[in-house]
mmCIF file of C-alpha atoms in Angstrom:
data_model
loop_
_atom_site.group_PDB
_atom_site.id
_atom_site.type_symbol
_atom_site.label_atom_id
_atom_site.label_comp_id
_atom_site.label_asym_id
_atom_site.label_seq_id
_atom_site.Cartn_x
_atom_site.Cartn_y
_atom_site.Cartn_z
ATOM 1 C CA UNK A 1 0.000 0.000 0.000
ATOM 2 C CA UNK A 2 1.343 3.481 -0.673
ATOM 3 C CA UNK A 3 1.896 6.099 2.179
ATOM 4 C CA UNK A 4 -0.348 8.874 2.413
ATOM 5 C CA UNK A 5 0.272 12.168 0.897
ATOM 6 C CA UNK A 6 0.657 15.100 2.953
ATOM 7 C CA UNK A 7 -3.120 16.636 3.796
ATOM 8 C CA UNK A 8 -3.941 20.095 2.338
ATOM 9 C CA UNK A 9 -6.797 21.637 3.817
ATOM 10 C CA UNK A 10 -9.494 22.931 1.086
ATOM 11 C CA UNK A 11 -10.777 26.218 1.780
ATOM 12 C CA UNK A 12 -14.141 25.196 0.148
ATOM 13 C CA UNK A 13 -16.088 21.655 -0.499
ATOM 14 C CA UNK A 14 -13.570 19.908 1.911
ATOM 15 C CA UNK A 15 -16.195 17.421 2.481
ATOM 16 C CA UNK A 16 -15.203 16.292 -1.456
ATOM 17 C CA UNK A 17 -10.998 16.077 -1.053
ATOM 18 C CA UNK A 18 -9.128 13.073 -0.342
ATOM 19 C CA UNK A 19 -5.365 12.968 0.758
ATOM 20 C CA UNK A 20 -4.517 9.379 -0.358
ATOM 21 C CA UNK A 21 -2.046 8.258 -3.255
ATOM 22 C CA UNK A 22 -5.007 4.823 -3.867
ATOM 23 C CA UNK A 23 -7.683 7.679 -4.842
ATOM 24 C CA UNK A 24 -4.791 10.214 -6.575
ATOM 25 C CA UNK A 25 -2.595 7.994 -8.323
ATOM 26 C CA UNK A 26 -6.068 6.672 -10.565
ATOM 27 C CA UNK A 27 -6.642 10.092 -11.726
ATOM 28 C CA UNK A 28 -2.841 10.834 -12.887
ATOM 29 C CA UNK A 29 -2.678 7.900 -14.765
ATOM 30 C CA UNK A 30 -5.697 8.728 -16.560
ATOM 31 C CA UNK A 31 -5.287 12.383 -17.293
ATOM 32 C CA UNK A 32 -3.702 12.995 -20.504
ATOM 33 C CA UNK A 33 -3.037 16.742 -19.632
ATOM 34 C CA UNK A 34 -2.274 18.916 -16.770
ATOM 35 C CA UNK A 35 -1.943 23.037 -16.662
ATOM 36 C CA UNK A 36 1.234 24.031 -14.619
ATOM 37 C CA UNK A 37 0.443 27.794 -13.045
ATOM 38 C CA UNK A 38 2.823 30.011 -11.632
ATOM 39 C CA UNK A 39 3.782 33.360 -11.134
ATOM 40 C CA UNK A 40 6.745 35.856 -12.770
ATOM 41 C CA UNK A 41 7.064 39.297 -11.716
ATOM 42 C CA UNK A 42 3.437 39.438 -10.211
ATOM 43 C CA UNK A 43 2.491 38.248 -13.782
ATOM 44 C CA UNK A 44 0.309 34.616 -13.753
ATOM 45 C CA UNK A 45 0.806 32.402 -16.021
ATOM 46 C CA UNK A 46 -0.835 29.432 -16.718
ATOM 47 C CA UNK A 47 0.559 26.397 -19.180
ATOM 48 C CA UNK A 48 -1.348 23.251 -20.341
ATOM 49 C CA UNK A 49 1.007 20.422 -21.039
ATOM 50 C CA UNK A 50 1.063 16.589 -21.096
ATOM 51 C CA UNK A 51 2.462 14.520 -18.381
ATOM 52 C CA UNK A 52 3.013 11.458 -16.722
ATOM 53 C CA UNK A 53 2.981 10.062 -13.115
ATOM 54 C CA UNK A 54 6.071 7.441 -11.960
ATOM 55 C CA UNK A 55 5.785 6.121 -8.497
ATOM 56 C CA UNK A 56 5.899 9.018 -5.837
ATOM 57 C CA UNK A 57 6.541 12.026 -8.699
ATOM 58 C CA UNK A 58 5.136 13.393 -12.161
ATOM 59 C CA UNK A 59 7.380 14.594 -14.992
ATOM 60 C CA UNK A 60 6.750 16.737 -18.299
ATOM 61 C CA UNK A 61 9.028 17.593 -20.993
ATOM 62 C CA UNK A 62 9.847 20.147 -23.605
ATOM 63 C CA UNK A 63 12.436 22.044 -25.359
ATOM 64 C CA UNK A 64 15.906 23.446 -23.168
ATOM 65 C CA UNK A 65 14.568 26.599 -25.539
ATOM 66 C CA UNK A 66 11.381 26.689 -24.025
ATOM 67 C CA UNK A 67 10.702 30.168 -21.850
ATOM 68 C CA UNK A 68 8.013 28.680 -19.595
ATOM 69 C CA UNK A 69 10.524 25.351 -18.821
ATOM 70 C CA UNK A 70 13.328 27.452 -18.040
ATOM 71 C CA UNK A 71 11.442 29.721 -15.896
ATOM 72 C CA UNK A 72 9.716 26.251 -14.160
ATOM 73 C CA UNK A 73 13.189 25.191 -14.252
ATOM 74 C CA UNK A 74 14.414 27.542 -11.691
ATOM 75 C CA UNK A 75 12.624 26.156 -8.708
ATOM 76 C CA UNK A 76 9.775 28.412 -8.395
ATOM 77 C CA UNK A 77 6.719 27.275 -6.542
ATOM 78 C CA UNK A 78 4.302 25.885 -8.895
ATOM 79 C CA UNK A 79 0.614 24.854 -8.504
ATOM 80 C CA UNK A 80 -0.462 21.828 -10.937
ATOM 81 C CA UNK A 81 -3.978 21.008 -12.007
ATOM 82 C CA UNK A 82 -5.536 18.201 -13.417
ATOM 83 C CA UNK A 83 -9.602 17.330 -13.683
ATOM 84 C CA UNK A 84 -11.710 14.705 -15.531
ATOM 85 C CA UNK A 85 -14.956 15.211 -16.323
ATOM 86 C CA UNK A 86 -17.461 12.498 -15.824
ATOM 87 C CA UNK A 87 -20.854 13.781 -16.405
ATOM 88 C CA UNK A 88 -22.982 16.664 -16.563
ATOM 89 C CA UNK A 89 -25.702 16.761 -13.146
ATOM 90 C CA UNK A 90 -28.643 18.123 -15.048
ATOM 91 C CA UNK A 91 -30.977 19.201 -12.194
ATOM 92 C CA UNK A 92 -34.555 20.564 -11.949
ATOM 93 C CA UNK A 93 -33.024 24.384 -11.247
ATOM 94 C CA UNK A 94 -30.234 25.616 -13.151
ATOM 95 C CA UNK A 95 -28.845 26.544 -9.780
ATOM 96 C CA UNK A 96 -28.369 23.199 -8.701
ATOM 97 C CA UNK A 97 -26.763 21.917 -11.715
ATOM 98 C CA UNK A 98 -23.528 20.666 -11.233
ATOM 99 C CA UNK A 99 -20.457 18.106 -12.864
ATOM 100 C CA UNK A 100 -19.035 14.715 -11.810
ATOM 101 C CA UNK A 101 -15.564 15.205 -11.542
ATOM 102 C CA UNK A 102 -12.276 14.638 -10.611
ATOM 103 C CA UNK A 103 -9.340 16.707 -9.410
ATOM 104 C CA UNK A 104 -5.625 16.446 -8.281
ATOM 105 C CA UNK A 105 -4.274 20.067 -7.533
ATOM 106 C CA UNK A 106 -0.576 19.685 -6.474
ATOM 107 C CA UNK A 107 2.140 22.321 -4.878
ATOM 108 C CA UNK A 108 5.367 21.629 -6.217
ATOM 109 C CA UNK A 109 8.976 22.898 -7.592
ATOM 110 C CA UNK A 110 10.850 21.185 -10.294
ATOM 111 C CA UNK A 111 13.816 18.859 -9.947
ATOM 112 C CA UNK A 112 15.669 18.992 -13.126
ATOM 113 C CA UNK A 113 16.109 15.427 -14.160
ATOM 114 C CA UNK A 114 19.853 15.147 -15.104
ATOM 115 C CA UNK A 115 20.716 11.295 -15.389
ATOM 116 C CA UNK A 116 20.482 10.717 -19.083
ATOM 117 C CA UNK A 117 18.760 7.012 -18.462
ATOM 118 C CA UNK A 118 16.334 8.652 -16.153
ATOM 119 C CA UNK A 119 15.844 11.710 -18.770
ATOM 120 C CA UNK A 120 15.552 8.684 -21.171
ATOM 121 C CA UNK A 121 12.889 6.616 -19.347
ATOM 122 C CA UNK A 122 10.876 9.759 -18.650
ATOM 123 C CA UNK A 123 10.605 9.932 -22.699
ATOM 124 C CA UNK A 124 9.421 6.349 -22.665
ATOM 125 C CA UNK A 125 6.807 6.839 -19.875
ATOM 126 C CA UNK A 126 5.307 9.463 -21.198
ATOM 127 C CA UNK A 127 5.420 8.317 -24.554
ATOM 128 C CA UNK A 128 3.774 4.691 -23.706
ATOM 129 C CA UNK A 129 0.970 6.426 -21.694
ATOM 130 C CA UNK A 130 -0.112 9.075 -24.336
ATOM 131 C CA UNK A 131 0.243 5.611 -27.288
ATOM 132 C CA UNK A 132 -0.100 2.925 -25.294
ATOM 133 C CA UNK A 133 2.994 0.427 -26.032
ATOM 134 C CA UNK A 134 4.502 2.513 -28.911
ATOM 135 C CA UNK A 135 7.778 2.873 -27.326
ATOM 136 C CA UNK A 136 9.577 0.125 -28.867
ATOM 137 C CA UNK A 137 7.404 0.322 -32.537
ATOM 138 C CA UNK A 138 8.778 4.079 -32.782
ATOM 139 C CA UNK A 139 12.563 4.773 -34.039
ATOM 140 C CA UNK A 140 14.884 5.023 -31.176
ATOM 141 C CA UNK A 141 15.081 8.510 -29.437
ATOM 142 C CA UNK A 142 18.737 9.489 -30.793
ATOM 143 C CA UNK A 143 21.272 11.155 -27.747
ATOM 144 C CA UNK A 144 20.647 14.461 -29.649
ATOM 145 C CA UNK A 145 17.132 14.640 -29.310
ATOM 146 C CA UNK A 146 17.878 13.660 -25.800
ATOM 147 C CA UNK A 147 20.157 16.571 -25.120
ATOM 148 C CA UNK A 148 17.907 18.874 -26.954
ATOM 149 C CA UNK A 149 14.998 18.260 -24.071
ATOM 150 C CA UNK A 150 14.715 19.397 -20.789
ATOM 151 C CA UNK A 151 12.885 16.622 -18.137
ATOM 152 C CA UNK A 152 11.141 17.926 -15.144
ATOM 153 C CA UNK A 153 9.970 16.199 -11.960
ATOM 154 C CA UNK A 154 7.667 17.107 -9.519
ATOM 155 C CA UNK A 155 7.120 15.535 -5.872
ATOM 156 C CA UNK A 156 3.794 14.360 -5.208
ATOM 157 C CA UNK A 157 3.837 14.951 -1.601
ATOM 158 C CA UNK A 158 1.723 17.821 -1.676
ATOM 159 C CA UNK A 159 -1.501 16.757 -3.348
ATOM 160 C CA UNK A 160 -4.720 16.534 -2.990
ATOM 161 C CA UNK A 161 -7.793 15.340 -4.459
ATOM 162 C CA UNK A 162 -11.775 17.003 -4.859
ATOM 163 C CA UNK A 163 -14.109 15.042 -6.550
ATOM 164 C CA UNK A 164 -17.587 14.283 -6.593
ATOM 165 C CA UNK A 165 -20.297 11.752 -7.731
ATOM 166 C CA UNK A 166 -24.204 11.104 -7.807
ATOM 167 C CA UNK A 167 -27.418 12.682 -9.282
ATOM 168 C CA UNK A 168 -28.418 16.216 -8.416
ATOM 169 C CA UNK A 169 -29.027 17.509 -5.362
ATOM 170 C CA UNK A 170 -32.050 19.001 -6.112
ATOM 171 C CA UNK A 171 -33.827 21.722 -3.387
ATOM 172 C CA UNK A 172 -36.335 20.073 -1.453
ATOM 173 C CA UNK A 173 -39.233 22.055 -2.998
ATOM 174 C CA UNK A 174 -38.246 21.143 -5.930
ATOM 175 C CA UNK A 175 -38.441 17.792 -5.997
ATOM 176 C CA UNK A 176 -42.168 17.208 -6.928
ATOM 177 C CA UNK A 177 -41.474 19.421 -10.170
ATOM 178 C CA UNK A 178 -42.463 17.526 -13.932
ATOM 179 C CA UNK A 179 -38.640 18.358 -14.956
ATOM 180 C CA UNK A 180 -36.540 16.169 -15.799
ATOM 181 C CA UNK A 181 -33.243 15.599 -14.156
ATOM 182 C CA UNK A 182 -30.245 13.250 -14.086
ATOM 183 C CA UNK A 183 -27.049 12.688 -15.774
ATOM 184 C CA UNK A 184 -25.329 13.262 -18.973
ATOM 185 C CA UNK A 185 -22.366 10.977 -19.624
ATOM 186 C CA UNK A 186 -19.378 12.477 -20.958
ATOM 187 C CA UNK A 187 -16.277 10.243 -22.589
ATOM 188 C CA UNK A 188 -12.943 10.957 -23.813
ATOM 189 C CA UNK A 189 -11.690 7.880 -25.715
ATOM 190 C CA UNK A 190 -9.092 7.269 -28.369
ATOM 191 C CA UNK A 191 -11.096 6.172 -31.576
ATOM 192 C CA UNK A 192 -9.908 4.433 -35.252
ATOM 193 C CA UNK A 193 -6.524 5.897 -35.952
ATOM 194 C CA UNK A 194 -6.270 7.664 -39.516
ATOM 195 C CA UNK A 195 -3.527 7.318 -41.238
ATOM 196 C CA UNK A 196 -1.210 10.068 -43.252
ATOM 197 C CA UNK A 197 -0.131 9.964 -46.661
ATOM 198 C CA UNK A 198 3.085 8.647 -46.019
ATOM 199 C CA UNK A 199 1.408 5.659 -43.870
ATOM 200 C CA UNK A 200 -1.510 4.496 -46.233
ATOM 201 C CA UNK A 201 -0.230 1.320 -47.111
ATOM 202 C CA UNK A 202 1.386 0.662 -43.806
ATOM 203 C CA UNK A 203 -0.456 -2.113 -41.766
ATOM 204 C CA UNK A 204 -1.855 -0.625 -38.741
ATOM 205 C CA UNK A 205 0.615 -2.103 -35.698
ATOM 206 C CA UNK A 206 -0.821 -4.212 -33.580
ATOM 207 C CA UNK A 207 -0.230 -1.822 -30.563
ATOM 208 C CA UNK A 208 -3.273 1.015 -32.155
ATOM 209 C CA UNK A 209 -5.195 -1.798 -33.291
ATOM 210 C CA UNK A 210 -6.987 -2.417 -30.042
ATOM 211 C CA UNK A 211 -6.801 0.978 -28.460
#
């Protein structure tokens, strides 16, 4: 069983959050995407990026060109989001609408990653979650393209999770009303890949074939 990550008190809904790596770990692994915030000069800013989570830490990527990795980079404090959307809670009053969701928000600063194996199997994690087992189909990361990329980890011991689940919570006079109310499922799903030009009379590898 993984140890407990450190508790961070919500200032609102703290009935929803959850301080445990079983109930946080789930939702990294899904998420494609996270948006890393922080702040420069009293300027916010606000980046959307893909990631992936390796035992007790996440790590991104990008270019050692990139403005907002070399600012990251530094060690300022960061504050990283990531929420998946279940369904829509349609209820009888607009007011009570509401989403099924779930949410890591974590409090970190970035560890530059500078083992080239580590840097390397970074690449492969992230690479196998976003196309599942596509790592070894692709052609092998060269030590340029290696050099060329900045890897960043973050420490998952400040995280917490909000999330919530159910049909509406409708007011209590409201309940008797003839309007409808429930859920609307949402999904986010890879579907048939589509092949390029250059691919068309390729056979479609076994690892997208069953996606």
């Amino acid at each position: 069983m993984s140890a407990p990550l450190s508790h961070l008190v919500p200032s609102r809904s703290a009935k929803k959050a959850r301080f445990d790596a079983e109930s946080i770990y789930p939702i990294l692994d899904e998420a494609l995407f996270c948006t890393i915030s922080y702040s420069i000069d009293n300027k916010p800013f606000s980046i959307p990026t893909s990631f992936v989570r390796y035992e007790d830490k996440i790590y991104i990527h990008g270019s050692v060109g990139s403005h907002f990795i070399r600012q990251i980079a530094t060690g300022i404090p960061v504050c990283i989001t990531v929420m998946l959307v279940d369904s829509l809670v349609v209820a009888k009053s607009a007011f009570s609408h509401s989403v099924n969701y779930r949410s890591v928000v974590i409090f970190a600063t970035a560890e530059v990653v500078e083992d080239y194996d580590q840097k390397l199997a970074s690449f492969e994690w992230l690479t196998n979650k976003v196309v599942p087992n596509s790592w070894e189909y692709l052609r092998p990361v060269k030590p340029g393209e290696v050099k060329k990329t900045t890897a960043l980890a973050f420490s998952l011991e400040e995280a917490s999770l909000k999330a919530r689940s159910g049909m509406p919570n409708d007011e209590e006079e409201d309940l008797g009303l003839p309007i409808w109310s429930g859920l609307i499922p949402l999904s986010n799903k890879r579907l048939t890949p589509v092949s390029d030009e250059l691919s068309e009379n390729i056979p479609l590898p076994a690892h997208l074939q069953h996606l």
